[in-house]
Amino acid sequence: MELRKYLEQRLTLHGKVFSAYDLDYAGCFVRHGGFSGIQRDRSLVQLGNDYSDVFDEIYRHLYADGPLVEITPKEPVLMDLKRSLALGKTVFVEPGKRAMKVGRNQQCPCGSGKKYKRCCGR
């Protein structure tokens, strides 16, 4: 049942959430109990590259006398990929918060002082 839930939710992330490794998606699902905390409107979100570490921890517990792995779902830490690339620095976003709707001719919310259409809205 959990695998089916994972696969169904994973399909909804296509084109919206990115990661270097597929195991990061599975690790995110395990750590947060699903993908509902990372689904955002109109933002590109990049998963951290440490989500797959949960599988190393489980392996160490099972086969190398490692500590018990307790998984308590918590809110993810998200980064807005598009804005981060445009600004050249990491831009974190709050999970569950809807993306702000900005008009093309309004000031860009990143704080650059440029119009949105010339900055992050490209």
Tab-separated table of C-alpha atoms in Angstrom:
chain	number	residue	atom	x	y	z
A	1	MET	CA	0.000	0.000	0.000
A	2	GLU	CA	2.829	2.412	0.860
A	3	LEU	CA	4.571	1.731	-2.449
A	4	ARG	CA	1.363	2.477	-4.337
A	5	LYS	CA	0.860	5.684	-2.314
A	6	TYR	CA	4.460	6.691	-3.077
A	7	LEU	CA	4.090	6.067	-6.807
A	8	GLU	CA	0.783	7.927	-7.049
A	9	GLN	CA	2.134	10.958	-5.190
A	10	ARG	CA	5.453	10.824	-7.066
A	11	LEU	CA	3.622	11.352	-10.367
A	12	THR	CA	2.213	14.667	-9.124
A	13	LEU	CA	5.737	16.044	-8.658
A	14	HIS	CA	6.778	15.637	-12.290
A	15	GLY	CA	8.282	18.879	-13.599
A	16	LYS	CA	7.867	20.650	-10.239
A	17	VAL	CA	10.337	18.967	-7.906
A	18	PHE	CA	13.886	18.031	-8.825
A	19	SER	CA	16.677	16.003	-7.292
A	20	ALA	CA	19.951	14.510	-8.453
A	21	TYR	CA	18.954	10.991	-7.366
A	22	ASP	CA	15.689	9.057	-7.391
A	23	LEU	CA	16.445	7.726	-3.914
A	24	ASP	CA	16.119	11.286	-2.602
A	25	TYR	CA	12.424	11.224	-3.593
A	26	ALA	CA	11.898	7.919	-1.771
A	27	GLY	CA	13.844	9.181	1.256
A	28	CYS	CA	11.773	12.373	1.303
A	29	PHE	CA	8.603	10.285	1.199
A	30	VAL	CA	9.838	8.173	4.124
A	31	ARG	CA	11.078	11.146	6.199
A	32	HIS	CA	7.940	13.248	5.739
A	33	GLY	CA	5.271	10.579	5.383
A	34	GLY	CA	4.364	11.741	1.871
A	35	PHE	CA	4.915	14.620	-0.511
A	36	SER	CA	2.121	16.951	0.601
A	37	GLY	CA	4.584	19.294	2.348
A	38	ILE	CA	6.650	19.887	-0.774
A	39	GLN	CA	3.950	20.328	-3.390
A	40	ARG	CA	3.812	23.991	-4.338
A	41	ASP	CA	2.129	25.999	-7.065
A	42	ARG	CA	4.281	27.387	-9.886
A	43	SER	CA	7.605	26.936	-8.095
A	44	LEU	CA	10.470	24.652	-8.951
A	45	VAL	CA	11.600	22.913	-5.794
A	46	GLN	CA	14.876	21.053	-5.386
A	47	LEU	CA	15.139	18.283	-2.813
A	48	GLY	CA	18.178	18.171	-0.590
A	49	ASN	CA	20.748	15.553	-1.502
A	50	ASP	CA	20.677	14.005	1.966
A	51	TYR	CA	17.225	12.392	1.842
A	52	SER	CA	18.663	9.088	0.620
A	53	ASP	CA	20.742	8.882	3.825
A	54	VAL	CA	17.751	7.344	5.595
A	55	PHE	CA	18.373	4.109	3.688
A	56	ASP	CA	22.014	4.032	4.856
A	57	GLU	CA	20.807	4.480	8.425
A	58	ILE	CA	18.321	1.606	8.054
A	59	TYR	CA	21.002	-0.614	6.517
A	60	ARG	CA	23.443	0.162	9.370
A	61	HIS	CA	20.771	-0.753	11.904
A	62	LEU	CA	19.882	-4.035	10.210
A	63	TYR	CA	23.342	-5.286	9.280
A	64	ALA	CA	26.014	-3.368	11.199
A	65	ASP	CA	24.581	-3.032	14.717
A	66	GLY	CA	23.741	0.628	14.145
A	67	PRO	CA	21.243	2.520	16.278
A	68	LEU	CA	17.521	2.067	15.781
A	69	VAL	CA	16.156	4.416	13.131
A	70	GLU	CA	13.124	6.312	14.356
A	71	ILE	CA	11.269	8.103	11.611
A	72	THR	CA	9.054	10.918	12.783
A	73	PRO	CA	7.436	12.878	9.956
A	74	LYS	CA	8.503	16.530	10.024
A	75	GLU	CA	8.173	19.537	7.776
A	76	PRO	CA	10.679	19.622	4.903
A	77	VAL	CA	13.196	22.370	4.254
A	78	LEU	CA	12.547	23.643	0.727
A	79	MET	CA	14.507	25.735	-1.722
A	80	ASP	CA	12.966	27.622	-4.664
A	81	LEU	CA	15.196	26.466	-7.524
A	82	LYS	CA	14.201	29.085	-10.099
A	83	ARG	CA	14.671	32.050	-7.766
A	84	SER	CA	17.885	30.599	-6.353
A	85	LEU	CA	19.392	30.267	-9.825
A	86	ALA	CA	18.275	33.777	-10.781
A	87	LEU	CA	19.746	35.345	-7.635
A	88	GLY	CA	22.852	33.187	-7.354
A	89	LYS	CA	22.071	32.319	-3.735
A	90	THR	CA	19.858	29.829	-1.949
A	91	VAL	CA	16.258	30.979	-1.493
A	92	PHE	CA	14.354	28.939	1.080
A	93	VAL	CA	10.557	28.754	1.086
A	94	GLU	CA	8.057	27.778	3.723
A	95	PRO	CA	6.338	24.409	3.167
A	96	GLY	CA	2.620	24.618	2.484
A	97	LYS	CA	2.763	28.339	1.792
A	98	ARG	CA	1.326	29.175	-1.605
A	99	ALA	CA	3.577	30.876	-4.071
A	100	MET	CA	2.997	34.611	-4.252
A	101	LYS	CA	1.323	35.810	-7.446
A	102	VAL	CA	3.389	38.646	-8.875
A	103	GLY	CA	2.456	40.771	-11.880
A	104	ARG	CA	5.030	41.104	-14.658
A	105	ASN	CA	5.491	44.837	-14.097
A	106	GLN	CA	5.622	44.696	-10.292
A	107	GLN	CA	8.836	44.810	-8.286
A	108	CYS	CA	10.450	41.378	-8.013
A	109	PRO	CA	9.891	39.842	-4.547
A	110	CYS	CA	13.533	38.700	-4.423
A	111	GLY	CA	14.568	42.244	-3.502
A	112	SER	CA	16.716	42.980	-6.558
A	113	GLY	CA	14.853	46.219	-7.329
A	114	LYS	CA	14.106	45.054	-10.882
A	115	LYS	CA	10.712	44.394	-12.399
A	116	TYR	CA	9.608	40.773	-12.088
A	117	LYS	CA	9.609	40.255	-15.879
A	118	ARG	CA	13.307	41.248	-16.050
A	119	CYS	CA	14.388	39.247	-13.005
A	120	CYS	CA	12.898	35.978	-11.691
A	121	GLY	CA	9.975	35.986	-14.143
A	122	ARG	CA	12.068	35.180	-17.203
